[in-house]
Short mmCIF file of C-alpha atoms and ligand atoms in Angstrom, two decimals:
data_model
loop_
_atom_site.label_atom_id
_atom_site.label_comp_id
_atom_site.label_asym_id
_atom_site.label_seq_id
_atom_site.Cartn_x
_atom_site.Cartn_y
_atom_site.Cartn_z
CA MET E 10 -0.75 24.46 -4.57
CA SER E 11 0.63 22.92 -1.40
CA ALA E 12 3.52 20.49 -1.51
CA LEU E 13 1.23 17.64 -0.51
CA ARG E 14 -1.23 18.53 -3.22
CA ALA E 15 1.58 18.66 -5.76
CA ARG E 16 2.77 15.20 -4.78
CA VAL E 17 -0.74 13.93 -5.09
CA VAL E 18 -1.11 15.32 -8.59
CA HIS E 19 2.06 13.44 -9.43
CA ALA E 20 0.52 10.25 -8.10
CA VAL E 21 -2.63 10.67 -10.05
CA THR E 22 -0.92 11.33 -13.32
CA LEU E 23 1.37 8.38 -12.87
CA GLY E 24 -1.69 6.41 -11.95
CA PHE E 25 -4.72 6.10 -14.06
CA ALA E 26 -6.56 9.36 -13.94
CA GLY E 27 -7.56 8.91 -17.54
CA ALA E 28 -6.26 12.33 -18.48
CA SER E 29 -5.38 12.63 -22.12
CA LEU E 30 -2.01 14.16 -21.36
CA LEU E 31 -0.18 13.25 -18.22
CA LEU E 32 0.54 16.67 -16.95
CA THR E 33 1.90 17.47 -13.60
CA SER E 34 3.86 20.00 -11.70
CA VAL E 35 6.26 18.65 -9.14
CA ALA E 36 6.76 21.61 -6.91
CA GLN E 37 4.93 24.78 -6.34
CA ALA E 38 6.74 26.87 -8.90
CA ALA E 39 8.00 24.14 -11.21
CA PRO E 40 6.95 24.24 -14.86
CA VAL E 41 4.37 21.84 -16.14
CA VAL E 42 6.04 18.82 -17.65
CA VAL E 43 4.85 15.80 -19.53
CA ARG E 44 5.42 12.64 -17.52
CA GLY E 45 4.32 10.19 -20.12
CA PHE E 46 1.56 9.60 -22.55
CA GLU E 47 -1.59 7.61 -23.02
CA ALA E 48 -2.39 5.79 -26.23
CA GLU E 49 -5.21 8.29 -26.73
CA THR E 50 -2.75 11.09 -27.36
CA MET E 51 -0.32 9.40 -29.67
CA THR E 52 -0.36 11.53 -32.76
CA ASN E 53 0.53 9.40 -35.73
CA ALA E 54 -1.03 6.16 -34.62
CA ARG E 55 -4.45 4.57 -34.94
CA THR E 56 -6.05 4.01 -31.58
CA VAL E 57 -8.43 1.15 -30.97
CA PRO E 58 -11.01 1.18 -28.19
CA SER E 59 -10.11 -1.13 -25.35
CA ALA E 60 -12.29 -1.24 -22.28
CA SER E 61 -9.48 -2.74 -20.23
CA ALA E 62 -6.91 -0.09 -21.16
CA SER E 63 -6.27 2.71 -18.70
CA ALA E 64 -8.16 5.47 -20.46
CA GLY E 65 -10.35 3.39 -22.73
CA ALA E 66 -8.09 3.04 -25.76
CA ALA E 67 -4.83 1.49 -26.91
CA VAL E 68 -2.62 1.59 -29.99
CA THR E 69 -1.89 -1.37 -32.23
CA LEU E 70 1.74 -1.12 -33.28
CA ARG E 71 1.83 -1.55 -37.06
CA GLY E 72 3.93 -0.21 -39.87
CA ARG E 73 6.22 2.57 -38.82
CA GLY E 74 4.75 2.56 -35.34
CA LEU E 75 4.57 5.84 -33.54
CA THR E 76 6.71 8.74 -32.59
CA GLN E 77 6.09 11.01 -29.64
CA ARG E 78 7.99 14.05 -28.45
CA VAL E 79 7.88 14.63 -24.73
CA THR E 80 9.31 17.06 -22.22
CA LEU E 81 10.48 15.22 -19.17
CA LEU E 82 11.98 15.52 -15.77
CA ALA E 83 15.24 13.67 -15.40
CA SER E 84 14.08 10.04 -15.45
CA ARG E 85 15.59 6.73 -14.65
CA LYS E 86 12.88 4.33 -15.75
CA VAL E 87 10.48 4.04 -18.64
CA ARG E 88 7.44 1.93 -18.00
CA VAL E 89 5.47 0.64 -20.97
CA THR E 90 2.01 -0.87 -20.48
CA LEU E 91 1.53 -3.39 -23.24
CA LYS E 92 0.10 -6.70 -24.34
CA ARG E 93 0.83 -9.29 -26.98
CA GLY E 94 -1.19 -9.54 -30.17
CA ARG E 95 -1.80 -12.90 -31.84
CA SER E 96 1.79 -13.24 -32.95
CA ARG E 97 4.11 -14.85 -30.43
CA SER E 98 7.22 -13.83 -32.31
CA ALA E 99 6.45 -10.10 -32.46
CA ARG E 100 8.42 -7.76 -30.23
CA MET E 101 8.17 -4.10 -29.39
CA ARG E 102 11.08 -1.82 -30.11
CA LEU E 103 11.59 1.33 -28.09
CA ARG E 104 14.10 3.91 -29.24
CA ILE E 105 14.80 7.12 -27.36
CA ASP E 106 16.54 10.01 -29.11
CA GLY E 107 18.00 7.74 -31.75
CA ARG E 108 20.03 5.78 -29.18
CA ARG E 109 20.44 2.02 -29.25
CA PRO E 110 16.91 0.58 -29.05
CA PHE E 111 15.40 -1.63 -26.37
CA ILE E 112 13.57 -4.75 -27.51
CA ILE E 113 10.59 -5.55 -25.29
CA THR E 114 8.98 -8.99 -25.31
CA PRO E 115 5.26 -8.80 -24.54
CA ARG E 116 4.68 -11.41 -21.86
CA SER E 117 0.96 -12.08 -22.17
CA ARG E 118 -2.27 -11.15 -23.86
CA SER E 119 -3.50 -9.10 -20.94
CA TRP E 120 -2.14 -5.71 -19.94
CA HIS E 121 1.11 -5.73 -18.04
CA THR E 122 4.07 -3.45 -17.66
CA SER E 123 7.64 -3.67 -18.73
CA THR E 124 10.09 -1.38 -17.01
CA ILE E 125 13.34 -0.34 -18.59
CA LYS E 126 16.18 1.43 -16.84
CA VAL E 127 17.27 4.55 -18.64
CA SER E 128 19.17 7.65 -17.86
CA LEU E 129 17.43 10.66 -19.34
CA GLY E 130 18.22 14.24 -18.58
CA ALA E 131 15.48 16.79 -18.06
CA GLY E 132 14.23 18.26 -21.34
CA ARG E 133 12.79 17.19 -24.66
CA HIS E 134 13.11 13.64 -25.90
CA THR E 135 11.85 11.70 -28.88
CA ILE E 136 10.29 8.35 -28.18
CA ARG E 137 9.73 5.88 -31.01
CA LEU E 138 7.79 2.64 -30.66
CA ARG E 139 7.23 0.01 -33.33
CA SER E 140 6.75 -3.70 -33.82
CA VAL E 141 9.55 -5.91 -34.96
CA ARG E 142 9.58 -9.58 -35.92
CA LEU E 143 5.98 -9.42 -37.07
CA PRO E 144 5.40 -12.21 -39.62
CA PRO E 145 5.06 -10.68 -43.12
CA GLY E 146 1.51 -10.06 -44.24
CA SER E 147 0.06 -10.55 -40.77
CA SER E 148 -3.11 -8.70 -39.79
CA ALA E 149 -3.45 -5.95 -37.23
CA ARG E 150 -4.44 -8.52 -34.66
CA ALA E 151 -0.99 -10.01 -34.73
CA ALA E 152 0.75 -6.85 -33.57
CA PRO E 153 1.49 -5.90 -29.96
CA ARG E 154 -0.64 -3.18 -28.34
CA VAL E 155 0.52 -0.33 -26.21
CA ASP E 156 -1.65 1.47 -23.69
CA ARG E 157 0.65 4.00 -22.09
CA VAL E 158 4.24 5.00 -21.65
CA ALA E 159 5.28 6.56 -18.37
CA PHE E 160 8.55 8.04 -17.16
CA LEU E 161 9.57 7.64 -13.57
CA PRO E 162 11.61 10.60 -12.47
CA VAL E 163 14.68 10.59 -10.33
CA ASP E 164 13.53 11.72 -6.92
CA PRO E 165 16.48 11.78 -4.57
CA ALA E 166 14.21 12.41 -1.62
CA ARG E 167 11.90 9.47 -2.29
CA ARG E 168 11.82 7.09 0.63
CA VAL E 169 9.32 4.40 1.54
CA LEU E 170 9.69 3.03 5.05
CA LEU E 171 9.88 -0.72 5.49
CA GLY E 172 8.06 -1.67 8.67
CA THR E 173 7.00 -4.79 10.52
CA ALA E 174 4.62 -5.85 13.23
CA LEU E 175 6.54 -6.65 16.40
CA ARG E 176 5.54 -8.49 19.57
CA SER E 177 6.58 -7.71 23.10
CA GLN E 178 7.45 -10.36 25.65
CA ASN E 179 3.99 -10.19 27.17
CA PRO E 180 2.53 -13.69 27.30
CA ALA E 181 -0.98 -12.22 27.46
CA ALA E 182 -0.65 -9.94 24.46
CA ASN E 183 1.50 -12.32 22.53
CA PRO E 184 0.47 -15.83 21.55
CA ALA E 185 4.08 -16.86 20.77
CA PHE E 186 6.07 -14.69 23.10
CA ALA E 187 8.90 -17.18 23.70
CA ILE E 188 10.38 -16.54 20.28
CA THR E 189 10.63 -12.86 21.02
CA ARG E 190 13.39 -13.76 23.48
CA ASP E 191 15.46 -15.20 20.67
CA PRO E 192 18.09 -12.50 20.13
CA ARG E 193 17.78 -12.93 16.38
CA TYR E 194 14.22 -11.59 16.56
CA ALA E 195 15.21 -8.11 17.70
CA ALA E 196 18.43 -8.19 15.69
CA THR E 197 16.63 -8.94 12.42
CA PHE E 198 14.20 -6.14 13.08
CA LEU E 199 16.90 -3.63 13.97
CA LYS E 200 19.06 -4.44 10.98
CA ASN E 201 16.39 -4.50 8.30
CA PHE E 202 13.35 -2.42 9.20
CA ASP E 203 12.65 1.27 9.72
CA SER E 204 9.45 1.13 11.68
CA LEU E 205 7.42 -1.13 13.94
CA THR E 206 3.76 -1.68 14.59
CA PRO E 207 2.90 -3.29 17.94
CA GLU E 208 1.03 -6.37 16.75
CA ASN E 209 -1.42 -6.57 19.66
CA GLU E 210 -0.12 -4.48 22.55
CA LEU E 211 -2.03 -1.32 21.65
CA LYS E 212 -5.39 -3.03 21.29
CA MET E 213 -8.13 -2.22 23.72
CA GLU E 214 -8.29 -5.58 25.53
CA HIS E 215 -4.70 -5.02 26.68
CA ILE E 216 -4.78 -1.26 27.16
CA GLU E 217 -8.08 -0.88 29.03
CA PRO E 218 -8.87 -4.30 30.49
CA SER E 219 -11.48 -2.81 32.83
CA PRO E 220 -13.34 0.49 32.51
CA GLY E 221 -11.02 3.44 33.09
CA ARG E 222 -8.04 1.27 34.13
CA PHE E 223 -5.27 1.68 31.58
CA THR E 224 -2.28 -0.66 31.41
CA PHE E 225 0.53 0.44 29.15
CA ALA E 226 3.48 -1.65 30.28
CA TYR E 227 3.91 -3.80 27.18
CA ALA E 228 3.04 -1.12 24.68
CA ASP E 229 5.48 1.16 26.48
CA SER E 230 8.23 -1.43 26.21
CA LEU E 231 7.85 -1.70 22.44
CA VAL E 232 7.65 2.05 21.96
CA ALA E 233 10.72 2.61 24.16
CA PHE E 234 12.63 -0.08 22.24
CA ALA E 235 11.77 1.59 18.92
CA THR E 236 12.65 5.06 20.14
CA ALA E 237 15.96 3.94 21.62
CA HIS E 238 16.98 2.66 18.18
CA GLY E 239 15.62 5.51 16.10
CA LYS E 240 12.75 3.50 14.64
CA ALA E 241 9.30 4.90 13.88
CA VAL E 242 6.15 3.44 15.46
CA ARG E 243 2.74 3.04 13.80
CA GLY E 244 -0.10 3.12 16.30
CA HIS E 245 -2.40 0.16 15.78
CA ALA E 246 -5.23 0.68 16.45
CA LEU E 247 -7.39 3.11 18.42
CA VAL E 248 -10.92 2.02 17.62
CA ILE E 249 -11.12 -1.58 16.52
CA THR E 250 -14.08 -3.77 15.67
CA SER E 251 -12.57 -7.20 16.24
CA SER E 252 -12.66 -9.73 19.05
CA GLN E 253 -9.82 -7.81 20.70
CA LEU E 254 -12.20 -5.27 22.14
CA SER E 255 -12.53 -5.46 25.91
CA ARG E 256 -15.30 -7.69 27.19
CA TRP E 257 -16.69 -5.04 29.50
CA LEU E 258 -17.30 -2.97 26.36
CA THR E 259 -18.91 -5.62 24.19
CA LYS E 260 -20.89 -7.25 27.01
CA PRO E 261 -21.87 -4.33 29.26
CA ARG E 262 -23.85 -4.85 32.43
CA VAL E 263 -25.89 -1.74 31.68
CA PRO E 264 -26.59 -1.26 27.98
CA TRP E 265 -24.71 1.62 26.38
CA THR E 266 -26.39 4.72 25.08
CA ARG E 267 -24.96 6.72 22.19
CA ASN E 268 -23.62 9.30 24.62
CA SER E 269 -22.16 6.89 27.14
CA LEU E 270 -20.37 4.92 24.42
CA LEU E 271 -19.06 8.09 22.76
CA ALA E 272 -17.67 9.07 26.17
CA VAL E 273 -15.84 5.72 26.38
CA MET E 274 -14.43 6.28 22.89
CA ARG E 275 -13.31 9.80 23.78
CA ARG E 276 -11.63 8.76 27.02
CA TYR E 277 -9.84 5.92 25.25
CA ILE E 278 -8.55 7.90 22.28
CA THR E 279 -7.55 10.80 24.50
CA THR E 280 -5.66 8.68 27.02
CA VAL E 281 -3.81 6.54 24.48
CA MET E 282 -2.89 9.27 22.00
CA ASN E 283 -1.71 11.59 24.72
CA ARG E 284 0.56 8.96 26.18
CA TYR E 285 2.47 8.62 22.91
CA ARG E 286 2.13 12.15 21.61
CA GLY E 287 5.18 13.10 19.57
CA THR E 288 6.40 9.49 19.49
CA ILE E 289 3.67 7.71 17.60
CA ARG E 290 3.07 9.99 14.67
CA ALA E 291 0.69 7.82 12.65
CA TRP E 292 -2.38 6.11 14.06
CA ASP E 293 -4.84 3.63 12.65
CA VAL E 294 -7.75 5.54 14.14
CA VAL E 295 -10.40 3.14 12.90
CA ASN E 296 -9.71 -0.45 11.91
CA GLU E 297 -11.98 -2.62 9.75
CA ALA E 298 -15.32 -0.82 9.60
CA PHE E 299 -16.66 -2.41 6.40
CA TRP E 300 -17.56 -5.88 5.21
CA ASP E 301 -16.33 -7.05 1.86
CA ASN E 302 -19.76 -6.40 0.34
CA GLY E 303 -19.33 -2.73 1.22
CA SER E 304 -21.85 -2.59 4.07
CA TYR E 305 -20.95 -1.41 7.56
CA ARG E 306 -19.39 -4.17 9.62
CA GLN E 307 -21.62 -4.99 12.53
CA ASN E 308 -19.99 -4.10 15.86
CA ILE E 309 -20.76 -2.37 19.14
CA TRP E 310 -19.74 1.11 17.93
CA TYR E 311 -21.94 0.91 14.86
CA ASP E 312 -24.82 -0.70 16.71
CA VAL E 313 -24.98 1.87 19.49
CA ILE E 314 -23.59 5.09 18.02
CA GLY E 315 -24.76 4.65 14.44
CA ARG E 316 -23.00 5.08 11.13
CA ASP E 317 -21.23 8.28 12.18
CA TRP E 318 -19.14 6.33 14.69
CA ILE E 319 -16.16 6.43 12.30
CA GLU E 320 -16.39 10.16 11.82
CA GLN E 321 -16.64 10.69 15.58
CA ALA E 322 -13.43 8.73 16.14
CA PHE E 323 -11.52 10.81 13.60
CA ARG E 324 -12.80 14.10 14.98
CA ILE E 325 -11.76 13.14 18.50
CA ALA E 326 -8.32 11.97 17.33
CA ARG E 327 -7.60 15.21 15.47
CA ALA E 328 -8.59 17.28 18.48
CA VAL E 329 -6.32 15.26 20.80
CA ASP E 330 -3.18 15.29 18.62
CA PRO E 331 -3.46 17.66 15.67
CA ARG E 332 0.02 16.68 14.43
CA ALA E 333 -0.63 12.94 14.13
CA THR E 334 -1.34 11.30 10.77
CA LEU E 335 -4.81 9.81 11.01
CA VAL E 336 -5.30 6.59 9.07
CA TYR E 337 -8.32 4.51 8.17
CA ASN E 338 -7.10 0.89 7.96
CA ASP E 339 -8.90 -2.08 6.45
CA ILE E 340 -8.44 -5.60 5.21
CA ALA E 341 -8.97 -6.93 1.66
CA SER E 342 -9.52 -3.55 0.06
CA GLU E 343 -6.40 -3.58 -2.14
CA THR E 344 -8.29 -4.77 -5.18
CA SER E 345 -11.31 -3.08 -6.72
CA GLY E 346 -14.69 -4.07 -5.40
CA ALA E 347 -17.50 -3.14 -3.09
CA GLN E 348 -15.34 -2.82 0.02
CA GLN E 349 -12.84 -0.50 -1.62
CA ASP E 350 -15.71 1.50 -3.11
CA ALA E 351 -17.26 1.91 0.34
CA ILE E 352 -13.96 3.15 1.79
CA TYR E 353 -13.47 5.49 -1.14
CA ALA E 354 -16.99 6.89 -0.78
CA MET E 355 -16.44 7.44 2.94
CA ALA E 356 -13.07 9.11 2.34
CA LYS E 357 -14.48 11.37 -0.34
CA ASP E 358 -17.37 12.36 1.88
CA PHE E 359 -14.92 13.07 4.74
CA ARG E 360 -12.79 15.25 2.47
CA ASN E 361 -15.84 17.13 1.24
CA ARG E 362 -17.16 17.80 4.73
CA GLY E 363 -13.82 18.45 6.37
CA VAL E 364 -13.83 15.36 8.58
CA PRO E 365 -10.15 14.82 9.47
CA LEU E 366 -8.56 11.90 7.63
CA ASP E 367 -5.00 11.82 6.30
CA ALA E 368 -4.31 8.40 4.87
CA ILE E 369 -5.71 5.02 3.93
CA GLY E 370 -4.05 1.84 5.19
CA LEU E 371 -4.28 -1.27 3.04
CA GLN E 372 -3.56 -4.32 5.16
CA ASN E 373 -2.77 -6.55 2.18
CA HIS E 374 -2.98 -9.95 3.88
CA THR E 375 -2.83 -12.22 0.90
CA GLY E 376 -1.62 -15.54 -0.52
CA LEU E 377 -0.03 -17.23 -3.50
CA GLY E 378 -2.53 -17.36 -6.31
CA GLY E 379 -4.39 -14.42 -4.85
CA TYR E 380 -2.02 -11.51 -4.43
CA ALA E 381 -2.72 -8.33 -6.36
CA ASP E 382 -0.98 -7.31 -9.56
CA GLN E 383 1.22 -4.27 -9.47
CA LEU E 384 -1.12 -2.41 -11.81
CA VAL E 385 -4.12 -3.16 -9.63
CA LEU E 386 -2.32 -1.90 -6.55
CA GLU E 387 -1.13 1.21 -8.36
CA ARG E 388 -4.68 1.93 -9.41
CA THR E 389 -5.85 1.56 -5.81
CA LEU E 390 -3.11 3.77 -4.40
CA ALA E 391 -3.66 6.40 -7.09
CA ARG E 392 -7.40 6.30 -6.48
CA PHE E 393 -6.97 7.31 -2.84
CA ALA E 394 -4.19 9.74 -3.72
CA SER E 395 -6.62 11.50 -6.05
CA LEU E 396 -8.57 12.50 -2.94
CA GLY E 397 -5.47 14.14 -1.50
CA LEU E 398 -4.86 11.24 0.90
CA GLY E 399 -1.64 9.45 1.72
CA THR E 400 -1.51 5.66 1.56
CA GLU E 401 0.33 2.89 3.40
CA ILE E 402 0.54 -0.86 3.05
CA THR E 403 0.10 -1.77 6.66
CA GLU E 404 0.01 -5.54 7.37
CA MET E 405 1.33 -7.42 4.40
CA ASP E 406 1.91 -11.15 4.34
CA ILE E 407 1.61 -13.80 1.61
CA VAL E 408 0.64 -17.28 2.76
CA THR E 409 2.26 -19.96 0.64
CA GLN E 410 0.20 -23.09 1.21
CA SER E 411 -2.20 -22.00 -1.51
CA GLY E 412 0.70 -22.14 -3.99
CA THR E 413 1.83 -25.00 -6.20
CA GLY E 414 5.19 -26.45 -7.20
CA SER E 415 8.44 -26.80 -5.33
CA GLU E 416 9.38 -24.74 -2.28
CA ALA E 417 11.81 -22.75 -4.42
CA ARG E 418 9.07 -22.01 -6.92
CA LYS E 419 6.74 -20.85 -4.16
CA ALA E 420 9.45 -18.65 -2.72
CA SER E 421 10.00 -16.92 -6.05
CA ASP E 422 6.27 -16.54 -6.64
CA GLN E 423 6.01 -14.98 -3.19
CA ALA E 424 8.84 -12.61 -4.07
CA ILE E 425 6.85 -11.42 -7.09
CA GLY E 426 3.85 -10.69 -4.88
CA TYR E 427 5.98 -8.62 -2.50
CA ARG E 428 7.72 -6.91 -5.39
CA ASN E 429 4.35 -5.93 -6.87
CA ALA E 430 3.33 -4.21 -3.66
CA ALA E 431 6.69 -2.57 -3.01
CA THR E 432 6.99 -1.29 -6.58
CA ALA E 433 3.45 0.06 -6.58
CA CYS E 434 4.08 1.84 -3.28
CA TRP E 435 7.37 3.22 -4.54
CA ASP E 436 5.89 4.44 -7.80
CA ILE E 437 2.76 6.13 -6.50
CA ALA E 438 3.69 9.25 -4.60
CA GLY E 439 1.92 9.56 -1.28
CA CYS E 440 2.54 5.90 -0.39
CA THR E 441 4.83 6.26 2.59
CA SER E 442 5.41 2.79 3.98
CA LEU E 443 5.17 -0.93 3.47
CA THR E 444 4.75 -2.91 6.69
CA THR E 445 4.81 -6.70 6.87
CA TRP E 446 2.78 -8.46 9.55
CA GLY E 447 5.75 -9.94 11.34
CA VAL E 448 9.52 -10.20 11.09
CA SER E 449 10.03 -13.85 10.28
CA ASP E 450 8.15 -17.06 9.57
CA ALA E 451 9.00 -18.04 13.14
CA VAL E 452 6.44 -15.56 14.52
CA THR E 453 3.30 -15.02 12.50
CA TRP E 454 -0.41 -14.90 13.18
CA VAL E 455 -1.17 -17.30 10.29
CA GLY E 456 1.22 -20.06 11.42
CA GLY E 457 4.83 -20.63 10.44
CA ASP E 458 3.96 -23.42 8.00
CA GLN E 459 2.45 -20.70 5.83
CA ALA E 460 5.88 -19.06 5.50
CA PRO E 461 4.25 -15.68 4.78
CA LEU E 462 7.04 -13.21 5.60
CA LEU E 463 10.35 -11.79 4.36
CA PHE E 464 12.63 -13.81 6.66
CA ASP E 465 12.46 -17.57 7.19
CA ALA E 466 12.04 -19.33 10.53
CA ASP E 467 15.82 -19.16 11.00
CA PHE E 468 15.79 -15.43 10.32
CA ARG E 469 17.48 -15.80 6.95
CA PRO E 470 16.36 -13.38 4.22
CA LYS E 471 14.08 -14.94 1.61
CA PRO E 472 13.84 -14.01 -2.09
CA ALA E 473 10.88 -11.83 -1.07
CA PHE E 474 13.15 -9.68 1.09
CA ASN E 475 15.60 -9.12 -1.75
CA ALA E 476 12.70 -8.20 -4.05
CA VAL E 477 11.42 -5.63 -1.56
CA GLN E 478 14.88 -4.19 -1.03
CA ALA E 479 15.32 -3.72 -4.76
CA ALA E 480 11.86 -2.28 -5.34
CA LEU E 481 12.24 0.21 -2.49
CA GLN E 482 15.76 0.99 -3.70
CA ARG E 483 17.24 0.17 -0.31
CA THR E 484 20.87 -0.67 -0.01
CA ARG E 485 20.93 -2.34 3.40
CA PRO E 486 22.12 -4.83 4.42
C1 XIL T 508 -3.92 -10.14 14.62
C2 XIL T 508 -2.64 -10.52 15.34
O1 XIL T 508 -1.63 -10.68 14.38
C3 XIL T 508 -2.84 -11.79 16.13
O2 XIL T 508 -1.69 -12.08 16.93
C4 XIL T 508 -4.06 -11.65 17.03
O3 XIL T 508 -4.31 -12.88 17.69
C5 XIL T 508 -5.27 -11.23 16.23
O4 XIL T 508 -4.99 -10.04 15.52
N1 XIL T 508 -6.03 -7.31 10.87
C6 XIL T 508 -5.59 -6.47 11.88
C7 XIL T 508 -4.66 -6.97 12.92
O5 XIL T 508 -5.89 -5.28 11.83
O6 XIL T 508 -4.84 -6.32 14.14
C8 XIL T 508 -4.77 -8.47 13.10
O7 XIL T 508 -3.73 -8.88 13.98
C9 XIL T 508 -4.68 -9.16 11.76
C10 XIL T 508 -5.77 -8.72 10.82
#
């Protein structure tokens, strides 16, 4: 088993593979260890079917509750997936190895997680769960339910990069370039982020404004800036479907044929990847190829080349730079649905046929009232990890105008949305980075009044930034 494969197994078991025992091995030769348990496996407890639970069943905590013996890696968090029964007063009590118990308050009647910090050495432990404060004589429906208990191991090497989109001072490639001259813009990036994604500078309309004429000045300036400060660069994006394609490509004087358009694609990918070989190590090779109903997004590549246009792009990219991480990136596919299913089906087919693909990028542009739950995101990340793929959150922002209440309330709601994504990425192995689509509310594609980012318009950290720092276990600043 390769190291990557081992990490992926970890992700799947921590995710929702539906296995009856969460078994994994963490390194090639490491012993198999239990990482947690599903309700289905709990020995002395009555399980009840629950379609919404992670493997189809849950346990109602009644009477003496349940006891489970597990062999663990050294762990620093226990995560219980639970929900309230009819009783509002009932609590869940978790006791490990006879130590002082934790009392968990179920927060709602739908599944959610409660995470408790612990310090457990590697080895065997006894976990006891029961209800407390259940009104006497109450029925089974009153009691809290538990779906799964997972243990998050100490992984000293775990690191998730925090990235951001950045703009150069190119007025053409940058709708709000003046702000980029504010020294706080670069300073905030340098102090708080590990990686940058050129927001527009690597898109075709700027790179190849006329056929065969490549202009790299502004992309070069961003890449040089990153390199000079030891920051990573994500390449965004080689083959795009949006309005930022060059006009000569979308409105050709002589109609394209499959072969002539494939030649344009090959020349483009080859020229751009070669220029940044060894510097840009991860590329969004194809960006936004599906509609939200799961059908192929209509665009020039699809229209002329046909449905294998995506595969062609990935094959070319691998041949040009075999060491680069090749990413498929799309919008609005964080939650389950037809679009995510289409991407999953494509990725699975690529894996089966050996079409090169290394990771899935989830843009995660979202808003208050609409951002994904942590569990939903974990399920998505684990789903792609189960194919042996890495994952990244590539363009996150949370617009706030859809929210309600005071500004402070919106800011803390936004922090929860960011925390959900950061925690999910941290917890599911194979998720390597979380990138926000801009540094501060002063420079954002959705408009500053939406306040979608981690720093405010005066470059002060918002609650969302602190939430991300904590979730990614970062100590700076
Ligand atoms: C956006 C930029 O942020 C804007 O400045 C530009 O005008 C349009 O493109 N999904 C993507 C990004 O993959 O490239 C888009 O970036 C945002 C949505």
